[in-house]
Coordinates of C-alpha atoms and ligand atoms in Angstrom, one line a residue:
X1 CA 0.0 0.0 0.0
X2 CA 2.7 2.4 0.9
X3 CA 4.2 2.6 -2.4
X4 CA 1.0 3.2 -4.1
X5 CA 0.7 6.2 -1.7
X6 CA 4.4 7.5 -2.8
X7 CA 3.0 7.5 -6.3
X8 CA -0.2 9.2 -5.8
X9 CA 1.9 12.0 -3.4
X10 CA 4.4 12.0 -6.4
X11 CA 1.9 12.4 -9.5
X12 CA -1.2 13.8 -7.9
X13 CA -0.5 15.6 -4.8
X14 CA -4.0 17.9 -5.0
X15 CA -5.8 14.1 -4.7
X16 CA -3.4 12.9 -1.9
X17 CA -3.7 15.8 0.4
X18 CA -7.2 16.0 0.1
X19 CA -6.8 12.0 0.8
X20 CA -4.6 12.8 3.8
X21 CA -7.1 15.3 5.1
X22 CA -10.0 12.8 5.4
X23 CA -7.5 10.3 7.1
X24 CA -6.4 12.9 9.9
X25 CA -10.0 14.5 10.4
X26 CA -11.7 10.2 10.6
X27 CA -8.8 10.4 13.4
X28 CA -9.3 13.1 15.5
X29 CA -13.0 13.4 15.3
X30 CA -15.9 11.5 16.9
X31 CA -18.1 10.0 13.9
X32 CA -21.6 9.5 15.2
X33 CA -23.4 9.4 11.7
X34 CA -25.3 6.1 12.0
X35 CA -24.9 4.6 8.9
X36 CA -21.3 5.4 8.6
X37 CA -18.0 3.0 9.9
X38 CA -14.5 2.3 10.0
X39 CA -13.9 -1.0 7.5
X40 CA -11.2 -3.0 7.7
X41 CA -7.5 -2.3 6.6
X42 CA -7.9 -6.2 4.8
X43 CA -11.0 -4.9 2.8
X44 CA -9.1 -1.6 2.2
X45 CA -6.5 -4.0 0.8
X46 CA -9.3 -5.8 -1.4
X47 CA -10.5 -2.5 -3.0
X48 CA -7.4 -1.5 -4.2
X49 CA -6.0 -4.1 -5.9
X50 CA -6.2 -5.4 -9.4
X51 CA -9.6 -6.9 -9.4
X52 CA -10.9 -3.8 -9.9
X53 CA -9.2 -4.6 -13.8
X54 CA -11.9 -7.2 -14.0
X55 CA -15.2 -7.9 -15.9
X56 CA -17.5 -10.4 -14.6
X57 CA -20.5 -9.9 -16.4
X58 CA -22.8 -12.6 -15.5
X59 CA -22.5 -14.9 -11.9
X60 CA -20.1 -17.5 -11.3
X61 CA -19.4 -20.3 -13.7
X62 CA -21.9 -18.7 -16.2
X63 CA -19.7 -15.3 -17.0
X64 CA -19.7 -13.4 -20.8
X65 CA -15.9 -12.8 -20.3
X66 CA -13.0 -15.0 -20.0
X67 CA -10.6 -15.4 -17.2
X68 CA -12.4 -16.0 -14.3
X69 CA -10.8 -18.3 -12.6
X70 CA -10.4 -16.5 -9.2
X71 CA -13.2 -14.1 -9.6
X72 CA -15.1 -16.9 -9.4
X73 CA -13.7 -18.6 -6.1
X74 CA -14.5 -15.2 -4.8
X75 CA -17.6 -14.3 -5.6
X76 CA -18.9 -17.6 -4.5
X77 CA -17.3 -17.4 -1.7
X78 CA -19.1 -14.2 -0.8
X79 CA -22.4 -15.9 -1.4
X80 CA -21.4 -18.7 0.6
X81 CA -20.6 -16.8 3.7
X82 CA -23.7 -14.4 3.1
X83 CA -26.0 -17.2 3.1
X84 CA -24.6 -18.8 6.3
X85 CA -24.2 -15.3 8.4
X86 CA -27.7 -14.3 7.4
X87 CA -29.2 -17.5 7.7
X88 CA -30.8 -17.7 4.2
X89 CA -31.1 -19.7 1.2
X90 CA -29.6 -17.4 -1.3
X91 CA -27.4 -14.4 -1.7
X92 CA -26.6 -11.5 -4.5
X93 CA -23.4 -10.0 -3.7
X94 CA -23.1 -7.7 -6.6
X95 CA -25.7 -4.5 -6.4
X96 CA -23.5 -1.8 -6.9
X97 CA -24.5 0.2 -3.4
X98 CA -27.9 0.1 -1.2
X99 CA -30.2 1.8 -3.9
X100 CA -29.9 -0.4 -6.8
X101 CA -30.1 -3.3 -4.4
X102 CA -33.6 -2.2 -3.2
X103 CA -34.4 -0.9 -7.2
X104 CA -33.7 -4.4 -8.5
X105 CA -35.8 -6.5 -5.5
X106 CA -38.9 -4.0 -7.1
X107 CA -38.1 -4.7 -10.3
X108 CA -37.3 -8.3 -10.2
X109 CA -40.6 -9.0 -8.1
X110 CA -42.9 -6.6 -9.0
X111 CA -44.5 -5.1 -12.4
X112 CA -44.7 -1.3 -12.9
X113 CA -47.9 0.4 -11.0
X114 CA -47.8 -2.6 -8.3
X115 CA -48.8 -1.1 -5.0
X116 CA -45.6 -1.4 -2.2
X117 CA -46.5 -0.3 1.6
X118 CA -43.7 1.4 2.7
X119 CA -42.5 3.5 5.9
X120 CA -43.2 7.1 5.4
X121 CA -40.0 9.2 4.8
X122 CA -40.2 11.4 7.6
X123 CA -41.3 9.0 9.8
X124 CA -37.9 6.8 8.8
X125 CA -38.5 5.8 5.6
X126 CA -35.5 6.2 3.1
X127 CA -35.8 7.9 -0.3
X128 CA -35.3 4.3 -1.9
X129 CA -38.6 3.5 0.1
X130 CA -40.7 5.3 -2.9
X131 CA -40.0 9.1 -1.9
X132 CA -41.3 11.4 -5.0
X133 CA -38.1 12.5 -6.1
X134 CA -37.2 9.2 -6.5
X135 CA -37.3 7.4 -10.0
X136 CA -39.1 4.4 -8.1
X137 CA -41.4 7.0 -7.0
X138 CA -42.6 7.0 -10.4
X139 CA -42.6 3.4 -11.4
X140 CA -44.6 2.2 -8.4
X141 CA -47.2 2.9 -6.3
X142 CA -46.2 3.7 -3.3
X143 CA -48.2 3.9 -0.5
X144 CA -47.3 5.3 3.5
X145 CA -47.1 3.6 7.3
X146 CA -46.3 5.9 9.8
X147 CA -45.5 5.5 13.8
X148 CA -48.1 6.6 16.9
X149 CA -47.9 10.1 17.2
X150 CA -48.4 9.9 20.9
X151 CA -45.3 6.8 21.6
X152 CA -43.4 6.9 17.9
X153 CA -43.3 3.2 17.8
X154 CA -45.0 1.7 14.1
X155 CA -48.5 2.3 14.1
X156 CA -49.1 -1.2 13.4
X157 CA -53.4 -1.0 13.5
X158 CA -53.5 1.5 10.9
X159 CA -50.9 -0.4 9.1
X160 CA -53.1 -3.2 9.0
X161 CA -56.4 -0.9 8.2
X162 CA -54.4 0.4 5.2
X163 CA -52.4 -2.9 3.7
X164 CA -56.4 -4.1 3.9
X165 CA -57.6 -1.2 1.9
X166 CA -54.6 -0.9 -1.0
X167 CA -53.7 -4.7 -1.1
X168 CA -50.2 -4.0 -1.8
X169 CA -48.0 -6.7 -3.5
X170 CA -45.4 -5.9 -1.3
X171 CA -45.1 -4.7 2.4
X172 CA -41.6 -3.4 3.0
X173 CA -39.8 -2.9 6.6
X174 CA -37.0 -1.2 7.0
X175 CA -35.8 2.4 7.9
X176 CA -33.0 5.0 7.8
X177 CA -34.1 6.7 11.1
X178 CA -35.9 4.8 13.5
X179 CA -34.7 3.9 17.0
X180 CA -36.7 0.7 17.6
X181 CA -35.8 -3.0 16.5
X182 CA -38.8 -3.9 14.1
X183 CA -41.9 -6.6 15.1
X184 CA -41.1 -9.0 12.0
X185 CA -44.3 -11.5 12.8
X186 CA -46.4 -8.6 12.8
X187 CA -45.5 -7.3 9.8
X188 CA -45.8 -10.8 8.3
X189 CA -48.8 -11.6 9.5
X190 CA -50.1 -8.7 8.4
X191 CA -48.5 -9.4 4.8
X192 CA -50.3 -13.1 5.0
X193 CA -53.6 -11.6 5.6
X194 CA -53.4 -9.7 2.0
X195 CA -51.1 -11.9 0.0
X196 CA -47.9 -9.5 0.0
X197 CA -44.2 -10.2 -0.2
X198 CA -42.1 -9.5 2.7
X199 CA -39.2 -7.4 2.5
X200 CA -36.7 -5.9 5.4
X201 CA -34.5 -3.2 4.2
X202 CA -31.8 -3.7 6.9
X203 CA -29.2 -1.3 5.0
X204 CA -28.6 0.3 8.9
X205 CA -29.0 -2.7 10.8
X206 CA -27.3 -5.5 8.7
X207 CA -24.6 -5.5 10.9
X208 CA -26.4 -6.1 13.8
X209 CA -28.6 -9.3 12.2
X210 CA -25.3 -10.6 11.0
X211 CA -23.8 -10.3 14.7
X212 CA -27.2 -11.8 16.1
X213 CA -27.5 -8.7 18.2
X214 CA -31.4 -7.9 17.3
X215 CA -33.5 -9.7 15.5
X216 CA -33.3 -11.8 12.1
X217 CA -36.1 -11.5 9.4
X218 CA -35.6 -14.9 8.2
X219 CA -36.8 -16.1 11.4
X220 CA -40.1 -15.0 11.0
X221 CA -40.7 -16.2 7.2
X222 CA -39.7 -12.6 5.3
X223 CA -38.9 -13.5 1.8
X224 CA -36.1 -11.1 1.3
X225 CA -33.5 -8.8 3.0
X226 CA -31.5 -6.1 1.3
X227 CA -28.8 -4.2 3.2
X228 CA -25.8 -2.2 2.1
X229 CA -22.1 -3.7 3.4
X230 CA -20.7 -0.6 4.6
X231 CA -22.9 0.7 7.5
X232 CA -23.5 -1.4 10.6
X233 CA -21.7 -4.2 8.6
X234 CA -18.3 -2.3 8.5
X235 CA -17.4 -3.6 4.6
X236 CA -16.9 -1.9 1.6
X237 CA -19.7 0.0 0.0
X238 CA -22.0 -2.1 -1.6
X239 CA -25.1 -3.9 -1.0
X240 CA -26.3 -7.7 -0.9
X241 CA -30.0 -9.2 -1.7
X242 CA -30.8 -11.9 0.5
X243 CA -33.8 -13.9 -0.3
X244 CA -35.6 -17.1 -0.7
X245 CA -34.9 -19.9 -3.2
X246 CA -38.2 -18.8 -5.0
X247 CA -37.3 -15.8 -5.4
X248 CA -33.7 -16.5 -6.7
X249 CA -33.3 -16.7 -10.6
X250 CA -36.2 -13.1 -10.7
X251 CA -33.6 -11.5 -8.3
X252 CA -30.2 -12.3 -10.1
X253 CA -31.7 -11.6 -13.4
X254 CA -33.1 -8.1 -12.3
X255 CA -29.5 -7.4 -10.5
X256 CA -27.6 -8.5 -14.0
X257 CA -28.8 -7.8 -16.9
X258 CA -31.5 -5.6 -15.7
X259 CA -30.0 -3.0 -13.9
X260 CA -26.3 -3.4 -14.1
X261 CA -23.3 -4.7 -16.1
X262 CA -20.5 -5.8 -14.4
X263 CA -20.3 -6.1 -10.9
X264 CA -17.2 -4.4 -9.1
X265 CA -15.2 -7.8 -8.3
X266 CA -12.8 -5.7 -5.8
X267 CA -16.0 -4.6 -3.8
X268 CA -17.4 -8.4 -3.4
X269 CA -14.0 -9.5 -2.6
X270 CA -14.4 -6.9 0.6
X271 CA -17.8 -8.2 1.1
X272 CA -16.4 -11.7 1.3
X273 CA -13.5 -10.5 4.0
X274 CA -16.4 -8.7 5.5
X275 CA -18.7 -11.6 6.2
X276 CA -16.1 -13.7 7.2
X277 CA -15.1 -11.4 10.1
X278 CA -19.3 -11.2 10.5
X279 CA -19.4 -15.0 11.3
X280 CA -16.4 -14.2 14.4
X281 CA -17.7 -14.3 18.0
X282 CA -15.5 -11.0 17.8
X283 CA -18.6 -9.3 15.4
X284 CA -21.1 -11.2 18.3
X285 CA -19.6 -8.7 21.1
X286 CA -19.0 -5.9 18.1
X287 CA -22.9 -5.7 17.6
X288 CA -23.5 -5.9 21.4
X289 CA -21.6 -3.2 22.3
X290 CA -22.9 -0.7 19.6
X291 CA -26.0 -1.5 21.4
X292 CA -25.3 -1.0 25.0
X293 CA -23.2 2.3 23.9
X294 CA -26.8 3.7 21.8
X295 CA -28.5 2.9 25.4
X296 CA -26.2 4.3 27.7
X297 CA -25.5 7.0 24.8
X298 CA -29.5 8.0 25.0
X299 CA -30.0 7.3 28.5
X300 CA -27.3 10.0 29.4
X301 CA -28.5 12.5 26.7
X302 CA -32.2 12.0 28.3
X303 CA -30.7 12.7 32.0
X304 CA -28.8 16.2 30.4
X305 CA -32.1 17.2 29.2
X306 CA -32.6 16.0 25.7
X307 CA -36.0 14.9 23.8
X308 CA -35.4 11.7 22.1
X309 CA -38.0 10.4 19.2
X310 CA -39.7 7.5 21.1
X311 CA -38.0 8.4 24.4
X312 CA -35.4 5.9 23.4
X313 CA -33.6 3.2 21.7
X314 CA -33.4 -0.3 21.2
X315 CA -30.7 -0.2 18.1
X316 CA -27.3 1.2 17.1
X317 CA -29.1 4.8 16.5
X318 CA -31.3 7.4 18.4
X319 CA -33.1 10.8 16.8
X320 CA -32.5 14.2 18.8
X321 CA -35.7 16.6 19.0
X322 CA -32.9 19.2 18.7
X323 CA -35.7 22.0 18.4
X324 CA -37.6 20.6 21.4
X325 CA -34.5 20.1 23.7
X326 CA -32.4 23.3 22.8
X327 CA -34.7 25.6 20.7
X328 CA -32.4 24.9 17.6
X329 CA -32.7 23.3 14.5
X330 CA -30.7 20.0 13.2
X331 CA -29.0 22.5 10.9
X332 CA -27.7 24.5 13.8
X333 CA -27.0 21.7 16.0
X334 CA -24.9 19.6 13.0
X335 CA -22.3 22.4 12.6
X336 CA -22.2 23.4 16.3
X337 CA -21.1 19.5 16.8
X338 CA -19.1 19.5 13.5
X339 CA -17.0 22.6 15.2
X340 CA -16.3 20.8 18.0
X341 CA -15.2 17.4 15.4
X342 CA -18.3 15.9 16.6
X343 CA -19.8 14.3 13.1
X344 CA -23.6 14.0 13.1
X345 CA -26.3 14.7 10.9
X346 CA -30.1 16.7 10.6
X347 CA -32.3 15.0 10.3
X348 CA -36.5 15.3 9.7
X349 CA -38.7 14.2 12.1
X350 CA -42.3 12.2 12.2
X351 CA -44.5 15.1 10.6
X352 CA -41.7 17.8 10.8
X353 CA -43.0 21.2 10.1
X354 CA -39.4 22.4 9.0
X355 CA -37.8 21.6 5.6
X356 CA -35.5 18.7 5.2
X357 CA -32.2 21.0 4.9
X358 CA -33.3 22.8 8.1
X359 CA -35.4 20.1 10.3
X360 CA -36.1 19.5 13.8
X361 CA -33.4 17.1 14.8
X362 CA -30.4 15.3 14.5
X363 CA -29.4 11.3 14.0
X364 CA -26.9 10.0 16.6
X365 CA -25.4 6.5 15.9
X366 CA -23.0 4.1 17.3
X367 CA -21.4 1.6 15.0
X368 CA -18.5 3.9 13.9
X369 CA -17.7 5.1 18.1
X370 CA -17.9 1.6 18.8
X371 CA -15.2 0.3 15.8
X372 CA -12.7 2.8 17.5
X373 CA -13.3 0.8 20.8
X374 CA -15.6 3.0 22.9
X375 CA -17.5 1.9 25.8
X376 CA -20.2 2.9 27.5
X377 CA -18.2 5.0 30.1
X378 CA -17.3 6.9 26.9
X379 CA -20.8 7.6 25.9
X380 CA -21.1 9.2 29.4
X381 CA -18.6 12.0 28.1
X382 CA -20.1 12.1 24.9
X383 CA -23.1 13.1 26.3
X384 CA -22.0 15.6 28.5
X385 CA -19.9 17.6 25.7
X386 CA -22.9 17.1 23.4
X387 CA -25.3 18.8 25.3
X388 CA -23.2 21.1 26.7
X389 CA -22.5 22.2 23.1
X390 CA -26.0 22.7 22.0
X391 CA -26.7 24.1 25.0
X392 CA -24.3 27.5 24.7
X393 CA -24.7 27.7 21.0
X394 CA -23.1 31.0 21.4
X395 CA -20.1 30.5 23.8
X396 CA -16.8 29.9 21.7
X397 CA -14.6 29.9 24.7
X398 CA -16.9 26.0 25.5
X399 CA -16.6 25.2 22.2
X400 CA -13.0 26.1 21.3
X401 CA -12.1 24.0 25.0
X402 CA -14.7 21.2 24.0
X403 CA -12.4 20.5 20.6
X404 CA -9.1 20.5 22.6
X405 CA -10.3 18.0 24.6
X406 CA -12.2 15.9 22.2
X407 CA -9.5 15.3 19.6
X408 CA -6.9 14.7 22.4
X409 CA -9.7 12.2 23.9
Ligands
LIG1 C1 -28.2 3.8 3.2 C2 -29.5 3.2 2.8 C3 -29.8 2.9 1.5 C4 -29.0 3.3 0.3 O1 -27.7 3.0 0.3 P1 -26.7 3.7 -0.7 O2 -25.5 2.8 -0.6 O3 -26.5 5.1 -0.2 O4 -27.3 3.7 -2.1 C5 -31.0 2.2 1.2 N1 -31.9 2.0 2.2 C6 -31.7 2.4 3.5 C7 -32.7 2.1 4.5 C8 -30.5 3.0 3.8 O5 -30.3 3.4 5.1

């Protein structure tokens, strides 16, 4: 690796600095964006290397190119290790990242104008999830759950009322900002009742499913589980389809040659490095500890006076009411943090009156703290700078002393 660096420093110095700028400021800050990690120097070693020469069109053993003798050990591999770490009968290793994972599960299953229920956005939905400015938006008729107004959890009554009403074809779980493991047997029973496809979209919580630290899907019955490789899962960016036999040859045919052409061989090799560290009791503790730091992370914010979204958490991630807690918006309370090399980010609330670039809160997350080997006793401090920071939005003496202390920390 080093003397790939010398020649980058030698030929393209604007590149590596700016390179050598992300390295030091991943250092020195605290990253508490939930869906982002630290992978592992071996998958850094994967994603540079010369499989990224490669074509692979096709899957293993039935490729359009030639020479793929060891592409093929290790994308089967990958599949192999998917399929026992998620407990399922098949796996597609090759979407390119989280959205065309969950664009080719919609197209491979479903016809244009189907009907998909689907978590409302604000309410933790993500934009894949059929959001109007999404292209999937268009295709499909999306239609909304949202969570009890009065304890945020999934308002799973009218979910039921509605699903009864729209007979989807699908009903799809799965969220980008909710702090609450999801009821799988409700959902499919539910699903049962009207015929519909179960799908999880654990992009966020892959990791923890994969560690056994919250719930499987395929446990209660779901048919399919999508989830990127780089969040909770700490791999290289990319995402996986996990599904049932059934459902196998619709799925790797919408994957390649529906939506893509070749798959980026360097990225699956990660993905296979990745799920072998996954099936370590070493992952088992990982996702256990991102879990008791987002406890004692949110039990400590509640006890310094913050508002969390359903007063809690039961997963790597909790939502800050930043505007009920502080009287500032998740705008204002991102780039106080981000002063201080505290990394969060805004996000929209259930039913926020504020825009999405200015909204009510923020989203606090554990995975990456809990990579660089933070416990709970660390989440403690956390806390304490955190709201002591959005508390004295104005006082740069705090926040010039807060910094000092956190990147020595
Ligand atoms: C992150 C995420 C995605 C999209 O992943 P990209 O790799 O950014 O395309 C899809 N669904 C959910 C729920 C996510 O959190």
């Amino acid at each position: 690796m080093q003397e790939y660096r010398d020649l980058l420093q030698k030929n393209d110095p604007d590149i590596f600095n700016a390179l050598s700028g992300e390295e030091i400021r991943q250092k020195v800050g605290i990253e508490l964006i939930p869906s982002e990690n630290y992978t592992y120097p071996e998958v850094l070693c994967t994603l540079g290397s010369v499989l990224t020469n490669k074509y692979s069109e096709g899957y293993p053993g039935r490729r359009y190119y030639g020479g793929q003798e060891f592409t093929d050990i290790i994308e089967s591999i990958a599949c192999e290790r998917a399929k026992q770490v998620f407990r399922c009968e098949h796996a597609n290793v090759q979407p390119l990242s989280g959205s065309p994972m969950n664009q080719a599960v919609y197209l491979g299953l479903l016809e244009p104008g189907d009907t998909i229920l689907a978590m409302d956005l604000s309410h933790g939905g993500h934009l894949t999830h059929g959001a109007p400015v999404s292209f999937m938006g268009k295709l499909f008729n999306f239609i909304r759950y949202k969570t009890d107004p009065v304890d945020g959890a999934i308002d799973f009554d009218e979910l039921r009322k509605t699903a009864i009403a729209h007979k989807p074809k699908m009903i799809l779980c799965g969220y980008t900002s909710y702090p609450r493991d999801l009821d799988y047997a409700k959902f499919k029973e539910i699903a049962d009742e009207v015929g519909a496809i179960t799908m999880t979209d654990a992009s966020h919580y892959g990791g923890l499913i994969a560690a056994d630290a919250i719930r499987n899907p395929f446990d209660f019955g779901f048919d399919v589980v999508t989830t990127t490789s780089h969040k909770s899962l700490r791999g290289p960016r990319g995402g996986m389809i996990l599904c049932k036999k059934e459902f196998a040859p619709k799925i790797d045919k919408a994957v390649f040659p529906g939506l893509q052409g070749g798959p980026h061989m360097n990225t699956i090799a990660g993905i296979a490095v990745t799920l072998k560290k996954a099936a370590e009791p070493e992952f088992h503790e990982y996702g256990l500890q991102v879990l008791n730091n987002s406890k004692a992370l949110a039990g400590e914010l509640i006890k310094c006076g913050a508002s969390l979204v359903t007063g809690g958490t039961d997963n790597h991630m909790m939502v800050l009411d930043t505007e009920k807690s502080f009287g500032i918006n998740g705008k204002i309370a991102e780039e106080l943090l981000d002063e201080v090399s505290i990394t969060t980010n805004k996000q929209i609330l259930p039913d926020d009156p504020n825009p999405p670039l200015r909204p009510s809160g923020i989203r606090i997350g554990t995975p990456a703290a809990t990579t660089r080997g933070m416990k709970e006793a660390d989440m403690i401090l956390l806390a304490g700078w955190m709201t002591k920071i959005l508390q004295n939005p104005e006082d740069k003496v705090l926040a010039a002393d807060t910094k000092a202390e956190i990147e020595s920390f």
